Each structure stands twice: as C-alpha cells, then as structure tokens.
mmCIF file of C-alpha atoms in Angstrom:
data_model
loop_
_atom_site.group_PDB
_atom_site.id
_atom_site.type_symbol
_atom_site.label_atom_id
_atom_site.label_comp_id
_atom_site.label_asym_id
_atom_site.label_seq_id
_atom_site.Cartn_x
_atom_site.Cartn_y
_atom_site.Cartn_z
ATOM 1 C CA MET A 27 -107.523 -68.110 120.931
ATOM 2 C CA PRO A 28 -103.763 -67.632 121.399
ATOM 3 C CA PRO A 29 -102.635 -63.973 121.323
ATOM 4 C CA ARG A 30 -101.322 -62.723 118.010
ATOM 5 C CA ALA A 31 -97.583 -62.194 117.753
ATOM 6 C CA SER A 32 -96.515 -58.556 117.773
ATOM 7 C CA ASN A 33 -94.793 -57.020 114.776
ATOM 8 C CA PRO A 34 -91.350 -56.875 116.504
ATOM 9 C CA LEU A 35 -91.639 -60.561 117.422
ATOM 10 C CA ILE A 36 -92.605 -61.494 113.858
ATOM 11 C CA ALA A 37 -89.684 -59.458 112.509
ATOM 12 C CA THR A 38 -87.274 -61.087 114.976
ATOM 13 C CA LYS A 39 -88.506 -64.582 114.113
ATOM 14 C CA THR A 40 -88.125 -63.785 110.410
ATOM 15 C CA LEU A 41 -84.551 -62.687 111.067
ATOM 16 C CA VAL A 42 -83.850 -65.868 113.049
ATOM 17 C CA HIS A 43 -85.241 -67.981 110.183
ATOM 18 C CA ALA A 44 -83.050 -66.124 107.685
ATOM 19 C CA LEU A 45 -79.932 -66.531 109.825
ATOM 20 C CA ALA A 46 -80.680 -70.202 110.518
ATOM 21 C CA LEU A 47 -81.102 -70.966 106.825
ATOM 22 C CA THR A 48 -77.960 -69.085 105.780
ATOM 23 C CA PRO A 49 -75.473 -71.922 106.527
ATOM 24 C CA ALA A 50 -77.574 -74.359 104.483
ATOM 25 C CA ALA A 51 -77.884 -71.853 101.635
ATOM 26 C CA ILE A 52 -74.123 -71.210 101.565
ATOM 27 C CA LEU A 53 -73.408 -74.927 101.610
ATOM 28 C CA ALA A 54 -75.938 -75.569 98.823
ATOM 29 C CA TRP A 55 -74.253 -72.872 96.698
ATOM 30 C CA GLN A 56 -70.836 -74.414 97.318
ATOM 31 C CA ILE A 57 -72.108 -77.901 96.449
ATOM 32 C CA ARG A 58 -73.518 -76.500 93.200
ATOM 33 C CA ALA A 59 -70.186 -74.836 92.388
ATOM 34 C CA GLU A 60 -68.322 -78.033 93.267
ATOM 35 C CA PHE A 61 -70.571 -80.040 90.961
ATOM 36 C CA LEU A 62 -70.317 -77.582 88.061
ATOM 37 C CA THR A 63 -66.721 -76.408 88.295
ATOM 38 C CA GLY A 64 -64.980 -78.561 90.885
ATOM 39 C CA SER A 65 -64.054 -75.452 92.877
ATOM 40 C CA GLY A 66 -66.754 -74.930 95.452
ATOM 41 C CA GLY A 67 -64.383 -74.349 98.331
ATOM 42 C CA LEU A 68 -65.222 -77.619 100.063
ATOM 43 C CA GLY A 69 -61.622 -78.777 100.298
ATOM 44 C CA ALA A 70 -59.930 -81.997 99.287
ATOM 45 C CA ASP A 71 -62.750 -84.149 100.708
ATOM 46 C CA PRO A 72 -66.070 -82.441 99.872
ATOM 47 C CA VAL A 73 -68.175 -85.269 101.301
ATOM 48 C CA ALA A 74 -66.490 -85.068 104.691
ATOM 49 C CA GLU A 75 -66.775 -81.269 104.669
ATOM 50 C CA ILE A 76 -70.507 -81.380 103.851
ATOM 51 C CA GLU A 77 -71.196 -83.893 106.596
ATOM 52 C CA HIS A 78 -69.031 -82.043 109.110
ATOM 53 C CA ARG A 79 -70.594 -78.655 108.454
ATOM 54 C CA LEU A 80 -74.173 -79.927 108.691
ATOM 55 C CA GLY A 81 -73.397 -81.836 111.883
ATOM 56 C CA LEU A 82 -71.645 -78.835 113.400
ATOM 57 C CA TRP A 83 -74.623 -76.574 112.772
ATOM 58 C CA ALA A 84 -76.951 -79.197 114.242
ATOM 59 C CA LEU A 85 -74.812 -79.162 117.394
ATOM 60 C CA ARG A 86 -74.716 -75.358 117.466
ATOM 61 C CA PHE A 87 -78.491 -75.062 117.219
ATOM 62 C CA LEU A 88 -78.845 -77.692 119.928
ATOM 63 C CA MET A 89 -76.585 -75.647 122.220
ATOM 64 C CA MET A 90 -78.556 -72.491 121.396
ATOM 65 C CA THR A 91 -81.794 -74.307 122.255
ATOM 66 C CA LEU A 92 -80.391 -75.372 125.613
ATOM 67 C CA ALA A 93 -79.136 -71.826 126.247
ATOM 68 C CA ILE A 94 -82.600 -70.248 125.991
ATOM 69 C CA THR A 95 -83.766 -71.177 129.498
ATOM 70 C CA PRO A 96 -80.632 -69.887 131.305
ATOM 71 C CA LEU A 97 -80.727 -66.690 129.226
ATOM 72 C CA ARG A 98 -84.383 -66.181 130.090
ATOM 73 C CA GLN A 99 -83.641 -66.683 133.791
ATOM 74 C CA ILE A 100 -80.655 -64.302 133.710
ATOM 75 C CA THR A 101 -82.309 -61.556 131.668
ATOM 76 C CA GLY A 102 -85.857 -61.948 132.963
ATOM 77 C CA GLN A 103 -87.144 -61.886 129.372
ATOM 78 C CA PRO A 104 -89.810 -64.620 128.950
ATOM 79 C CA VAL A 105 -90.123 -63.704 125.246
ATOM 80 C CA LEU A 106 -86.914 -65.691 124.672
ATOM 81 C CA LEU A 107 -88.914 -68.884 125.219
ATOM 82 C CA ARG A 108 -90.713 -68.130 121.939
ATOM 83 C CA PHE A 109 -87.485 -69.057 120.124
ATOM 84 C CA ARG A 110 -86.653 -72.301 121.929
ATOM 85 C CA ARG A 111 -88.890 -74.527 119.837
ATOM 86 C CA LEU A 112 -87.803 -72.769 116.636
ATOM 87 C CA LEU A 113 -84.115 -73.341 117.349
ATOM 88 C CA GLY A 114 -84.796 -76.932 118.386
ATOM 89 C CA LEU A 115 -86.493 -77.638 115.066
ATOM 90 C CA TYR A 116 -83.502 -76.218 113.213
ATOM 91 C CA ALA A 117 -81.235 -78.491 115.274
ATOM 92 C CA PHE A 118 -83.356 -81.436 114.107
ATOM 93 C CA ALA A 119 -83.369 -80.202 110.497
ATOM 94 C CA TYR A 120 -79.594 -79.880 110.324
ATOM 95 C CA ALA A 121 -79.123 -83.203 112.131
ATOM 96 C CA THR A 122 -81.416 -84.857 109.575
ATOM 97 C CA LEU A 123 -79.477 -83.291 106.701
ATOM 98 C CA HIS A 124 -76.245 -84.466 108.340
ATOM 99 C CA PHE A 125 -77.573 -88.014 108.620
ATOM 100 C CA SER A 126 -78.992 -87.913 105.075
ATOM 101 C CA ALA A 127 -75.666 -86.700 103.690
ATOM 102 C CA TYR A 128 -73.975 -89.653 105.360
ATOM 103 C CA LEU A 129 -76.484 -92.098 103.869
ATOM 104 C CA VAL A 130 -76.424 -90.657 100.353
ATOM 105 C CA LEU A 131 -72.837 -89.423 99.940
ATOM 106 C CA ASP A 132 -70.882 -91.756 102.199
ATOM 107 C CA LEU A 133 -72.792 -95.024 101.933
ATOM 108 C CA ARG A 134 -73.733 -94.186 98.320
ATOM 109 C CA GLY A 135 -77.105 -95.877 98.400
ATOM 110 C CA TYR A 136 -76.051 -98.969 100.365
ATOM 111 C CA TRP A 137 -78.374 -97.868 103.139
ATOM 112 C CA THR A 138 -78.767 -101.306 104.700
ATOM 113 C CA GLN A 139 -75.096 -101.008 105.636
ATOM 114 C CA ILE A 140 -76.053 -98.345 108.156
ATOM 115 C CA PHE A 141 -77.015 -101.005 110.716
ATOM 116 C CA GLU A 142 -73.600 -102.614 110.406
ATOM 117 C CA GLU A 143 -71.953 -99.196 110.789
ATOM 118 C CA ILE A 144 -74.068 -98.389 113.850
ATOM 119 C CA ALA A 145 -73.051 -101.644 115.513
ATOM 120 C CA LYS A 146 -69.378 -101.367 114.536
ATOM 121 C CA ARG A 147 -68.519 -97.683 115.072
ATOM 122 C CA PRO A 148 -69.285 -96.137 118.486
ATOM 123 C CA TYR A 149 -69.329 -92.562 117.153
ATOM 124 C CA ILE A 150 -72.026 -93.542 114.660
ATOM 125 C CA THR A 151 -73.908 -95.418 117.395
ATOM 126 C CA VAL A 152 -74.179 -92.364 119.650
ATOM 127 C CA GLY A 153 -74.804 -90.017 116.708
ATOM 128 C CA PHE A 154 -77.660 -92.164 115.442
ATOM 129 C CA ALA A 155 -79.072 -92.431 118.976
ATOM 130 C CA ALA A 156 -79.010 -88.631 119.300
ATOM 131 C CA TRP A 157 -80.858 -88.208 116.002
ATOM 132 C CA LEU A 158 -83.357 -90.931 116.904
ATOM 133 C CA LEU A 159 -84.181 -89.201 120.199
ATOM 134 C CA LEU A 160 -84.666 -85.914 118.363
ATOM 135 C CA VAL A 161 -87.419 -87.423 116.196
ATOM 136 C CA PRO A 162 -90.149 -87.600 118.892
ATOM 137 C CA LEU A 163 -89.234 -84.109 120.099
ATOM 138 C CA ALA A 164 -89.678 -82.711 116.596
ATOM 139 C CA LEU A 165 -92.946 -84.617 116.095
ATOM 140 C CA THR A 166 -94.382 -83.261 119.361
ATOM 141 C CA SER A 167 -93.312 -79.649 118.809
ATOM 142 C CA THR A 168 -96.801 -78.456 117.876
ATOM 143 C CA GLN A 169 -99.291 -76.713 120.166
ATOM 144 C CA ALA A 170 -101.703 -79.608 119.631
ATOM 145 C CA ALA A 171 -99.109 -82.088 120.904
ATOM 146 C CA ILE A 172 -98.379 -79.904 123.929
ATOM 147 C CA ARG A 173 -102.081 -79.820 124.842
ATOM 148 C CA ARG A 174 -102.533 -83.540 124.191
ATOM 149 C CA LEU A 175 -99.513 -84.689 126.215
ATOM 150 C CA GLY A 176 -99.953 -82.254 129.094
ATOM 151 C CA ARG A 177 -97.300 -82.737 131.782
ATOM 152 C CA ASN A 178 -95.834 -85.651 129.863
ATOM 153 C CA TRP A 179 -94.716 -83.194 127.170
ATOM 154 C CA ALA A 180 -92.203 -81.563 129.526
ATOM 155 C CA ARG A 181 -90.991 -84.980 130.676
ATOM 156 C CA LEU A 182 -90.510 -86.132 127.095
ATOM 157 C CA HIS A 183 -88.619 -83.004 126.093
ATOM 158 C CA LYS A 184 -86.115 -83.485 128.896
ATOM 159 C CA LEU A 185 -84.584 -85.986 126.495
ATOM 160 C CA VAL A 186 -82.809 -82.969 125.007
ATOM 161 C CA TYR A 187 -80.263 -83.204 127.833
ATOM 162 C CA ALA A 188 -79.319 -86.756 126.866
ATOM 163 C CA ILE A 189 -79.302 -85.720 123.211
ATOM 164 C CA GLY A 190 -76.808 -82.967 124.006
ATOM 165 C CA VAL A 191 -74.469 -85.442 125.718
ATOM 166 C CA LEU A 192 -74.745 -87.947 122.852
ATOM 167 C CA ALA A 193 -74.160 -85.246 120.233
ATOM 168 C CA VAL A 194 -70.989 -84.018 121.945
ATOM 169 C CA LEU A 195 -69.750 -87.602 122.332
ATOM 170 C CA HIS A 196 -70.429 -88.202 118.636
ATOM 171 C CA PHE A 197 -68.315 -85.179 117.720
ATOM 172 C CA TRP A 198 -65.564 -86.048 120.213
ATOM 173 C CA TRP A 199 -65.195 -89.657 119.075
ATOM 174 C CA LEU A 200 -65.380 -88.629 115.434
ATOM 175 C CA VAL A 201 -62.383 -86.276 115.445
ATOM 176 C CA LYS A 202 -60.168 -88.743 117.399
ATOM 177 C CA SER A 203 -56.997 -86.601 117.545
ATOM 178 C CA ASP A 204 -57.529 -82.824 117.830
ATOM 179 C CA VAL A 205 -60.354 -82.616 120.358
ATOM 180 C CA ARG A 206 -60.160 -78.863 121.011
ATOM 181 C CA GLU A 207 -63.370 -78.051 119.139
ATOM 182 C CA PRO A 208 -65.505 -80.842 120.629
ATOM 183 C CA ALA A 209 -64.007 -79.977 124.030
ATOM 184 C CA LEU A 210 -65.330 -76.429 123.578
ATOM 185 C CA TYR A 211 -68.859 -77.738 122.984
ATOM 186 C CA ALA A 212 -68.462 -80.164 125.882
ATOM 187 C CA GLY A 213 -67.599 -77.200 128.097
ATOM 188 C CA ILE A 214 -70.610 -75.227 126.866
ATOM 189 C CA LEU A 215 -72.874 -78.214 127.495
ATOM 190 C CA ALA A 216 -71.420 -78.699 130.980
ATOM 191 C CA VAL A 217 -72.192 -75.058 131.837
ATOM 192 C CA LEU A 218 -75.746 -75.274 130.460
ATOM 193 C CA LEU A 219 -76.541 -78.521 132.259
ATOM 194 C CA GLY A 220 -74.701 -77.389 135.389
ATOM 195 C CA TRP A 221 -76.872 -74.256 135.505
ATOM 196 C CA ARG A 222 -79.989 -76.407 135.447
ATOM 197 C CA GLY A 223 -78.630 -78.752 138.086
ATOM 198 C CA TRP A 224 -77.714 -75.842 140.378
ATOM 199 C CA ASN A 225 -81.166 -74.266 139.989
ATOM 200 C CA ALA A 226 -82.881 -77.587 140.674
ATOM 201 C CA LEU A 227 -80.768 -78.062 143.822
ATOM 202 C CA ASN A 228 -81.579 -74.550 145.037
ATOM 203 C CA LYS A 229 -85.295 -75.139 144.481
ATOM 204 C CA ARG A 230 -85.137 -78.338 146.546
ATOM 205 C CA ARG A 231 -83.294 -76.554 149.341
ATOM 206 C CA LEU A 232 -85.819 -73.708 149.325
ATOM 207 C CA SER A 233 -88.711 -76.170 149.339
ATOM 208 C CA ALA A 234 -87.174 -78.065 152.250
ATOM 209 C CA ARG A 235 -86.709 -74.829 154.228
ATOM 210 C CA ARG A 236 -90.340 -73.820 153.629
ATOM 211 C CA LYS A 237 -91.561 -77.229 154.780
ATOM 212 C CA ALA A 238 -89.362 -77.042 157.871
ATOM 213 C CA ALA A 239 -90.619 -73.527 158.642
ATOM 214 C CA ALA A 240 -94.240 -74.600 158.137
ATOM 215 C CA GLY A 241 -93.772 -77.627 160.387
#
C-alpha cells in the first residue's frame, strides 16, 4: 500500500489546486459578466482574450511542470516531485480549454474546418501537435499506468520536452509582431532544457571516468 500523504502535503496540494483553478474561475466570472452586461473586462475582442488567457496559463503550467525537476535537484527536496504530475494535468486542462474555446468561439461550430486551419496556418499546426502529444501523457498519469508501462512510462513522458518547444513556437508564431512575451517563455524553456542537457552530459562524463578507472 502506498504511504498516506501527510497533513502538510495535503494542505499544500489543496492550496495548489485552489491557485491553479483561480485563473479559470476569474475568466469564467468575466465571461458571465460579459454575457450579462457586456462589460466583463475582456477588451474589444473577448474571444481572442479568452483564447489567449487560457493558452497562456497552459504554457505557464507547462513551464512550472518542467521546472520541478531542476528545483528538486537544486533544493534537494524530493517532495517537489509530488506536484509535477498535478501541474502537468493542469497544463493539459488549460490547453484543452484553450483548444475548445477556439473550436466553439472562433470556428463557431464549423469544427470540420479545423483540419483546413491546421494545414493552412503553421501556428495552429504546432499548437494542435502540442495538444495532441499532451493527450497520451494525461491518459497515462495514473499510478496504474506507471506500473503497467514500467520503463516505457519515463520514455513516453519525455515527450514533454517536444511539447514545450511546440507550445513556445505556437505562441511565437501567433503574436507575429511583438515577440517579447513569447521570447521570455522561450528563454525559460531554454534554461530548463539546458539544465537537463548539462546534467545528462555530466552523468555521461562521470560514467566514462568510472569505466576508465575500473578498466
């Protein structure tokens, strides 16, 4: 039987859930106000604002998910790994809401047009690819899936690195002119992936030295 979570861990996870749901709750309240009064604070183009905000939070949660491993290595706190899957699922949830908002509010029910849009617009192509790759990661996020897949689970979930690159590209190509914000996320992603690459290189060097010493 897996060990029961301690009270501080449960409280922290509850807080993380509350914080993660806050952006969606605020947006839902603003959409309601926009629908009822026309003054929900969503700007001149509410549809674009809804899609942008959901996509931005999906990207933020994805970056937070990727940041867990470096933070754990720096701080020496393995408990941080307890939040990686949680944050990853929120990244998928917000990405799905972002995609759904595009289908419902932008395409207005002409959902078959999505395939034409995917083929025609590169930013939609890479955005859709990022969401599509998130689907198997979300479906295999359970303990049962981890046990069933074994080592293949870790291999599968390395797709998150490609997803991060595709998500940043989607944002970059979407804004077209002022790329300062997507450039910020590109920089964050470069640091997070660079950290992993540096650690992997150091491990190979250490392994090679041990083999040379043993030989």
